[in-house]
Coordinates of C-alpha atoms and ligand atoms in Angstrom, one line a residue:
M1 CA 4.6 84.8 -12.5
L2 CA 6.7 88.0 -12.6
N3 CA 8.1 87.0 -16.0
G4 CA 4.6 86.6 -17.5
E5 CA 4.5 82.8 -17.5
Y6 CA 0.9 83.0 -16.0
G7 CA -0.1 85.8 -18.3
W8 CA 0.7 89.5 -18.3
I9 CA -2.2 90.5 -16.0
Y10 CA -0.8 88.4 -13.1
A11 CA 2.7 89.8 -13.9
K12 CA 1.2 93.3 -13.6
A13 CA -0.4 92.4 -10.3
L14 CA 2.7 90.9 -8.8
K15 CA 4.9 93.8 -10.0
L16 CA 2.6 96.1 -8.0
I17 CA 3.2 94.1 -4.9
V18 CA 7.0 93.8 -5.5
K19 CA 7.2 97.6 -6.0
V20 CA 5.5 98.4 -2.7
G21 CA 7.5 95.7 -0.9
E22 CA 10.8 97.1 -2.2
A23 CA 9.8 100.6 -1.1
L24 CA 9.2 99.2 2.4
G25 CA 12.4 97.2 2.4
A26 CA 10.8 93.7 2.1
E27 CA 13.4 91.0 1.3
K28 CA 10.8 88.5 0.0
L29 CA 7.2 87.8 -0.6
V30 CA 4.9 85.7 1.6
K31 CA 2.1 83.4 0.7
I32 CA -1.3 84.5 2.0
R33 CA -4.5 82.5 2.7
H34 CA -7.1 85.2 2.4
A35 CA -7.4 88.6 0.7
H36 CA -10.0 91.1 1.6
V37 CA -10.5 93.8 -1.1
S38 CA -11.7 97.3 -0.1
G39 CA -12.0 100.3 -2.3
V40 CA -14.9 98.9 -4.3
S41 CA -17.6 101.5 -3.7
F42 CA -18.3 103.6 -6.8
S43 CA -19.3 106.4 -4.5
N44 CA -15.6 106.5 -3.3
I45 CA -13.6 105.3 -6.3
G46 CA -15.6 106.7 -9.2
Y47 CA -14.7 106.0 -12.8
P48 CA -10.9 105.6 -12.3
G49 CA -11.5 102.8 -9.8
L50 CA -14.2 101.2 -11.9
E51 CA -11.8 101.1 -14.9
F52 CA -8.9 99.8 -12.7
I53 CA -11.1 96.8 -11.7
R54 CA -12.5 96.3 -15.1
D55 CA -9.0 96.1 -16.7
F56 CA -8.2 93.0 -14.6
Y57 CA -11.6 91.5 -15.2
V58 CA -11.6 91.8 -19.0
E59 CA -8.1 90.2 -19.1
G60 CA -9.6 87.1 -17.5
A61 CA -7.9 87.5 -14.1
E62 CA -9.2 85.2 -11.3
A63 CA -8.5 85.0 -7.6
R64 CA -5.9 82.4 -6.7
I65 CA -7.0 82.4 -3.0
Y66 CA -10.1 82.9 -0.9
T67 CA -11.1 86.6 -1.5
T68 CA -13.8 88.6 0.2
V69 CA -15.1 92.0 -0.7
N70 CA -15.9 95.2 1.3
P71 CA -19.2 97.0 1.4
T72 CA -20.3 99.0 -1.7
C73 CA -22.6 102.0 -2.1
I74 CA -25.8 100.1 -2.6
D75 CA -28.2 98.4 -0.2
V76 CA -28.2 94.8 -1.7
L77 CA -31.8 94.5 -0.4
M78 CA -32.7 97.7 -2.3
Q79 CA -35.2 98.6 0.4
S80 CA -33.3 101.2 2.4
T81 CA -34.9 104.7 2.1
L82 CA -31.8 106.4 3.5
I83 CA -29.1 104.9 1.2
S84 CA -29.2 106.5 -2.2
R85 CA -29.5 104.4 -5.3
E86 CA -27.9 107.0 -7.5
Y87 CA -24.9 104.9 -8.5
A88 CA -26.6 101.6 -8.5
D89 CA -25.9 100.9 -12.2
K90 CA -22.2 101.7 -11.9
Q91 CA -21.9 99.7 -8.6
L92 CA -23.6 96.6 -10.1
E93 CA -21.1 96.8 -13.0
I94 CA -18.2 96.8 -10.5
N95 CA -19.8 93.9 -8.6
R96 CA -20.1 91.9 -11.8
F97 CA -16.3 92.4 -12.4
L98 CA -15.5 91.4 -8.9
E99 CA -17.6 88.3 -8.9
G100 CA -16.4 87.5 -12.4
M101 CA -12.9 87.3 -10.9
D102 CA -14.2 84.8 -8.3
F103 CA -14.2 87.2 -5.4
K104 CA -16.9 86.2 -2.9
P105 CA -19.9 88.6 -2.9
T106 CA -19.6 89.2 0.9
Y107 CA -19.9 93.0 0.7
T108 CA -19.0 93.4 4.3
C109 CA -16.3 94.9 6.5
I110 CA -16.3 91.9 8.8
P111 CA -14.7 89.3 6.5
Y112 CA -13.9 87.2 9.7
L113 CA -17.6 86.3 9.7
Y114 CA -17.0 84.2 6.6
R115 CA -13.5 82.9 7.4
R116 CA -12.0 83.3 10.9
P117 CA -8.2 83.9 10.6
F118 CA -5.8 81.6 12.4
T119 CA -3.2 83.0 14.8
G120 CA 0.0 83.7 12.9
E121 CA -1.4 83.3 9.4
H122 CA -0.5 85.8 6.7
L123 CA -3.3 87.8 5.1
A124 CA -3.6 90.8 2.7
W125 CA -6.6 92.7 3.9
G126 CA -7.8 96.2 3.0
E127 CA -10.4 97.9 5.3
S128 CA -8.6 99.3 8.3
S129 CA -11.3 98.1 10.8
A130 CA -11.0 94.5 9.6
V131 CA -7.2 94.6 9.6
I132 CA -7.0 95.8 13.2
V133 CA -9.5 93.1 14.3
S134 CA -7.6 90.4 12.5
N135 CA -4.3 91.4 14.1
S136 CA -5.6 92.3 17.6
I137 CA -8.3 89.7 18.2
F138 CA -7.2 86.8 16.0
G139 CA -3.4 87.3 16.1
A140 CA -3.2 87.0 12.3
R141 CA -0.7 89.1 10.3
T142 CA -1.8 91.7 7.8
N143 CA -0.8 95.3 7.0
R144 CA -3.4 97.9 6.1
E145 CA -3.5 97.4 2.4
G146 CA -5.0 99.8 -0.1
G147 CA -7.6 98.4 -2.5
P148 CA -5.2 97.9 -5.4
I149 CA -2.7 95.9 -3.4
A150 CA -5.3 93.7 -1.8
L151 CA -6.7 93.1 -5.3
A152 CA -3.2 92.2 -6.6
A153 CA -2.7 89.9 -3.6
A154 CA -6.0 88.2 -4.3
L155 CA -4.9 87.5 -7.9
T156 CA -1.4 86.3 -7.1
G157 CA -1.7 84.8 -3.6
Y158 CA 1.3 86.7 -2.3
T159 CA 2.1 89.9 -0.5
Y160 CA 5.3 91.6 0.5
F161 CA 7.0 90.4 3.7
A162 CA 7.2 93.6 5.8
G163 CA 5.4 95.6 8.4
L164 CA 3.2 93.6 10.7
H165 CA 4.1 90.3 9.0
L166 CA 7.4 90.5 10.9
D167 CA 7.7 89.7 14.7
E168 CA 10.0 92.7 15.1
N169 CA 7.2 95.1 14.2
R170 CA 4.7 93.6 16.6
V171 CA 6.1 94.9 19.8
V172 CA 4.2 96.8 22.5
N173 CA 5.6 100.2 23.4
V174 CA 3.0 101.7 25.8
V175 CA 0.4 100.5 28.2
I176 CA -3.1 102.1 28.3
A177 CA -5.2 101.7 31.4
P178 CA -8.7 103.1 30.7
S179 CA -11.4 103.6 33.2
I180 CA -14.6 104.6 31.5
R181 CA -18.1 104.3 32.8
D182 CA -20.5 105.2 30.0
G183 CA -19.8 102.4 27.5
A184 CA -18.6 104.9 24.8
Y185 CA -15.9 102.5 23.5
G186 CA -16.0 104.3 20.1
A187 CA -14.9 107.5 21.8
L188 CA -12.1 105.6 23.7
G189 CA -10.9 104.3 20.3
L190 CA -10.8 107.8 18.8
W191 CA -8.8 109.0 21.8
I192 CA -6.2 106.3 21.3
G193 CA -6.0 107.0 17.6
Y194 CA -5.5 110.8 18.2
N195 CA -3.0 110.5 21.1
I196 CA -1.0 107.3 20.8
K197 CA 1.4 106.7 17.9
E198 CA 3.1 103.5 19.0
I199 CA 1.6 100.0 19.4
P200 CA -0.3 100.0 22.7
M201 CA -1.5 97.3 25.0
I202 CA -4.8 97.9 26.7
R203 CA -5.0 96.6 30.3
G204 CA -7.8 96.1 32.7
L205 CA -10.7 96.5 30.2
K206 CA -13.3 93.8 30.4
T207 CA -16.0 94.2 27.8
S208 CA -17.7 92.4 24.9
L209 CA -16.2 91.6 21.5
Y210 CA -18.7 94.0 19.9
E211 CA -17.3 96.9 22.0
Y212 CA -13.7 95.9 21.3
K213 CA -14.6 96.0 17.7
L214 CA -16.0 99.5 18.1
L215 CA -12.8 100.6 19.9
L216 CA -10.4 99.1 17.4
A217 CA -12.3 100.4 14.3
A218 CA -12.3 103.9 15.8
A219 CA -8.5 103.8 16.7
A220 CA -7.7 102.7 13.2
A221 CA -9.8 105.6 11.8
S222 CA -8.4 108.5 13.9
G223 CA -4.8 107.1 13.9
D224 CA -3.0 104.7 11.7
H225 CA -3.2 101.8 14.1
A226 CA -3.3 98.2 12.7
L227 CA -2.5 96.4 16.0
I228 CA -3.6 97.1 19.5
V229 CA -2.8 94.4 22.0
L230 CA -5.8 93.6 24.2
D231 CA -4.5 92.0 27.4
G232 CA -6.1 88.6 27.8
I233 CA -7.6 88.5 24.3
T234 CA -4.8 89.0 21.7
P235 CA -3.1 85.6 21.3
R236 CA 0.0 85.6 23.4
D237 CA 2.4 84.4 20.7
S238 CA 1.4 87.0 18.2
Y239 CA 3.2 90.0 19.8
T240 CA 6.1 90.9 22.1
G241 CA 4.9 92.4 25.4
C242 CA 6.6 95.1 27.5
D243 CA 6.9 95.0 31.3
S244 CA 8.6 98.4 31.8
C245 CA 6.6 100.5 29.3
E246 CA 5.1 103.9 30.1
R247 CA 1.6 103.5 31.5
I248 CA -1.1 106.0 30.5
S249 CA -4.4 106.3 32.2
V250 CA -7.5 107.4 30.3
T251 CA -10.5 108.6 32.3
Q252 CA -14.1 109.5 31.4
R253 CA -13.1 113.2 31.5
D254 CA -10.6 112.6 28.7
L255 CA -13.3 111.4 26.4
E256 CA -15.9 114.2 26.9
D257 CA -14.8 116.4 24.0
I258 CA -14.3 113.5 21.7
K259 CA -17.8 112.2 22.4
G260 CA -19.4 115.6 21.6
S261 CA -22.7 116.7 23.1
P262 CA -26.1 115.2 22.5
P263 CA -28.4 116.8 19.9
S264 CA -31.1 119.3 20.9
E265 CA -34.8 119.1 20.3
G266 CA -35.5 120.2 16.8
D267 CA -32.3 118.8 15.3
E268 CA -32.6 116.4 12.4
V269 CA -30.8 113.4 13.8
L270 CA -29.6 110.1 12.3
G271 CA -29.1 107.4 14.9
Y272 CA -26.6 104.9 13.3
I273 CA -25.5 101.5 14.5
G274 CA -23.5 98.9 12.5
C275 CA -20.1 100.3 11.8
P276 CA -18.3 97.9 11.6
H277 CA -21.2 95.7 10.3
L278 CA -23.2 93.8 12.9
D279 CA -22.6 90.0 13.0
P280 CA -25.6 87.6 13.6
T281 CA -25.3 87.6 17.4
E282 CA -24.9 91.4 17.6
F283 CA -27.9 91.9 15.2
V284 CA -30.1 89.6 17.3
D285 CA -29.1 91.3 20.6
L286 CA -29.8 94.7 19.1
Y287 CA -33.1 93.6 17.5
N288 CA -34.3 92.5 21.0
L289 CA -33.2 95.8 22.5
I290 CA -35.0 97.8 19.8
V291 CA -38.2 95.8 20.0
R292 CA -38.3 96.4 23.8
R293 CA -37.3 100.0 23.5
A294 CA -39.4 101.3 20.6
S295 CA -43.0 100.9 21.9
K296 CA -43.7 104.6 22.0
G297 CA -42.2 105.3 18.6
F298 CA -39.5 107.8 17.4
K299 CA -38.9 111.2 18.7
R300 CA -39.6 114.0 16.2
G301 CA -36.9 114.5 13.6
R302 CA -35.1 111.2 14.5
K303 CA -34.3 108.2 12.3
L304 CA -32.4 105.0 13.0
L305 CA -30.2 103.2 10.4
L306 CA -28.6 99.7 11.0
T307 CA -26.0 98.3 8.6
I308 CA -25.4 94.6 8.3
P309 CA -23.7 92.0 6.0
P310 CA -25.9 90.6 3.2
L311 CA -25.5 87.2 5.0
V312 CA -27.2 88.5 8.1
A313 CA -30.0 90.0 6.0
K314 CA -30.6 86.5 4.6
M315 CA -30.6 84.9 8.0
Y316 CA -33.0 87.4 9.7
F317 CA -35.5 88.3 7.0
E318 CA -38.5 88.3 9.4
E319 CA -36.8 90.4 12.1
I320 CA -35.7 92.9 9.4
N321 CA -39.4 93.2 8.3
I322 CA -40.4 93.8 11.9
L323 CA -37.8 96.5 12.3
R324 CA -39.0 98.2 9.1
K325 CA -42.6 98.2 10.4
I326 CA -41.2 100.0 13.5
G327 CA -39.6 102.5 11.2
V328 CA -36.0 101.4 11.5
D329 CA -34.0 101.5 8.2
V330 CA -31.9 98.4 7.7
A331 CA -29.3 98.3 4.9
A332 CA -27.2 95.4 3.8
G333 CA -23.8 95.3 2.2
T334 CA -23.3 99.1 2.6
C335 CA -22.9 101.9 5.1
P336 CA -23.4 105.7 5.0
I337 CA -19.6 106.3 4.7
V338 CA -19.1 104.4 1.4
S339 CA -22.5 105.6 0.0
K340 CA -24.6 108.7 -0.3
L341 CA -27.5 109.4 2.0
T342 CA -30.9 110.4 0.6
S343 CA -31.6 113.0 3.3
A344 CA -29.5 115.7 5.1
F345 CA -29.1 115.5 8.8
D346 CA -27.8 118.0 11.4
Y347 CA -26.5 115.3 13.7
I348 CA -25.4 111.7 13.7
V349 CA -25.7 109.9 17.0
T350 CA -23.8 106.6 17.0
D351 CA -21.8 104.1 19.0
S352 CA -19.2 104.0 16.3
G353 CA -16.2 106.3 16.6
K354 CA -15.2 105.4 13.1
A355 CA -18.6 106.5 11.6
A356 CA -18.5 109.7 13.6
F357 CA -15.0 110.4 12.4
Y358 CA -15.8 110.1 8.7
M359 CA -19.3 111.6 8.8
S360 CA -18.0 114.8 10.4
R361 CA -15.1 115.1 8.0
R362 CA -16.8 114.1 4.8
H363 CA -20.3 115.3 5.3
G364 CA -19.8 118.1 7.9
I365 CA -22.4 116.5 10.2
K366 CA -22.2 117.2 14.0
T367 CA -21.6 114.0 15.9
Y368 CA -22.3 112.4 19.3
V369 CA -20.5 109.2 20.1
S370 CA -22.0 107.2 22.9
S371 CA -23.0 103.7 24.0
T372 CA -25.4 101.6 21.9
T373 CA -28.2 102.1 24.6
D374 CA -27.7 105.8 24.5
V375 CA -28.2 105.8 20.7
L376 CA -31.5 104.1 21.2
N377 CA -32.4 106.6 24.0
E378 CA -31.7 109.5 21.6
V379 CA -34.0 108.3 18.8
F380 CA -36.9 106.6 20.7
R381 CA -39.5 108.3 22.9
D382 CA -39.4 107.4 26.6
Ligands
F3S1 FE1 -17.7 99.1 7.7 FE2 -18.5 101.3 6.5 FE3 -17.8 101.3 9.0 S1 -17.3 99.8 5.6 S2 -16.2 99.7 9.2 S3 -19.5 100.2 8.2 S4 -17.2 102.8 7.5

């Protein structure tokens, strides 16, 4: 393949992987089963990214393995009033190139909804939140790949054998013992990203997979974590533990500054849930919660946005219509971080530490990170 026997476009893709592998000291390549390509939103990658993807497409490149794709900057339902359609033409062009290369039109950051990784299998995934879930919950092996490397891995079926593909780099160095009361798992994840540089093990935390997802995505955003061992959840043979490691306690008080303070009356507030995207069960649970909670309507100046994979939109068409009637904006295949919003807000109130992290940095919005229930309390009247 490197010598061009499969065509120069595959040689180019493989050279990219070899180059990165050499820089990281990899001695060989490893076959992968699933690539997940991020960096596909026109809002983020602009014309240079569009041209990079188009170059592969026009040369007839095709995925050699199962390949999923991250969210883009458009709501695939085209019904969201909060997600801008400004770049729709350019985005649809990119989507045509991606699908033309036989990438699955998943447009979600939870590719494990489509194909659950096996413990120990090698992957090449972009999207830091998906990477950390795959390593920490499924015990699979992937580094945090950039968009171009994940694309090259999709076309060749290989990645470089370094980083988290190796046992020696999956070793716990510190133990975290959190005691939090308010369900702000996104804030706990941000704290870990800011304060812990090594691979941590979290002990003594018993919560739902949704909340672990929030925690992991936030830690991957504020730090460069790609593996956090969750005691009792991370498959035991996918990491090396540590009995004599330093033990760090995290209390509710440690999280207060990171959470931020709730908005005041008069602020224009976006409530946001769905970063990472909601899976079918999470969507249904939230739907029931909203329907119970929203009887008195929205508080003044408050809106609520949910983001989901296109697949969930197809499954719950009627529920989405009911949410729209209540005034909840539901967008599929996108999120406010990889797209543009149609309105300006003073505040974002969210259960997602990752969304708060990027919204404050990219859009200068004040943030309040709390539990899912708190988000609903902030936007709906009592
Ligand atoms: Fe997914 Fe967007 Fe959050 S891609 S993880 S919903 S920033």
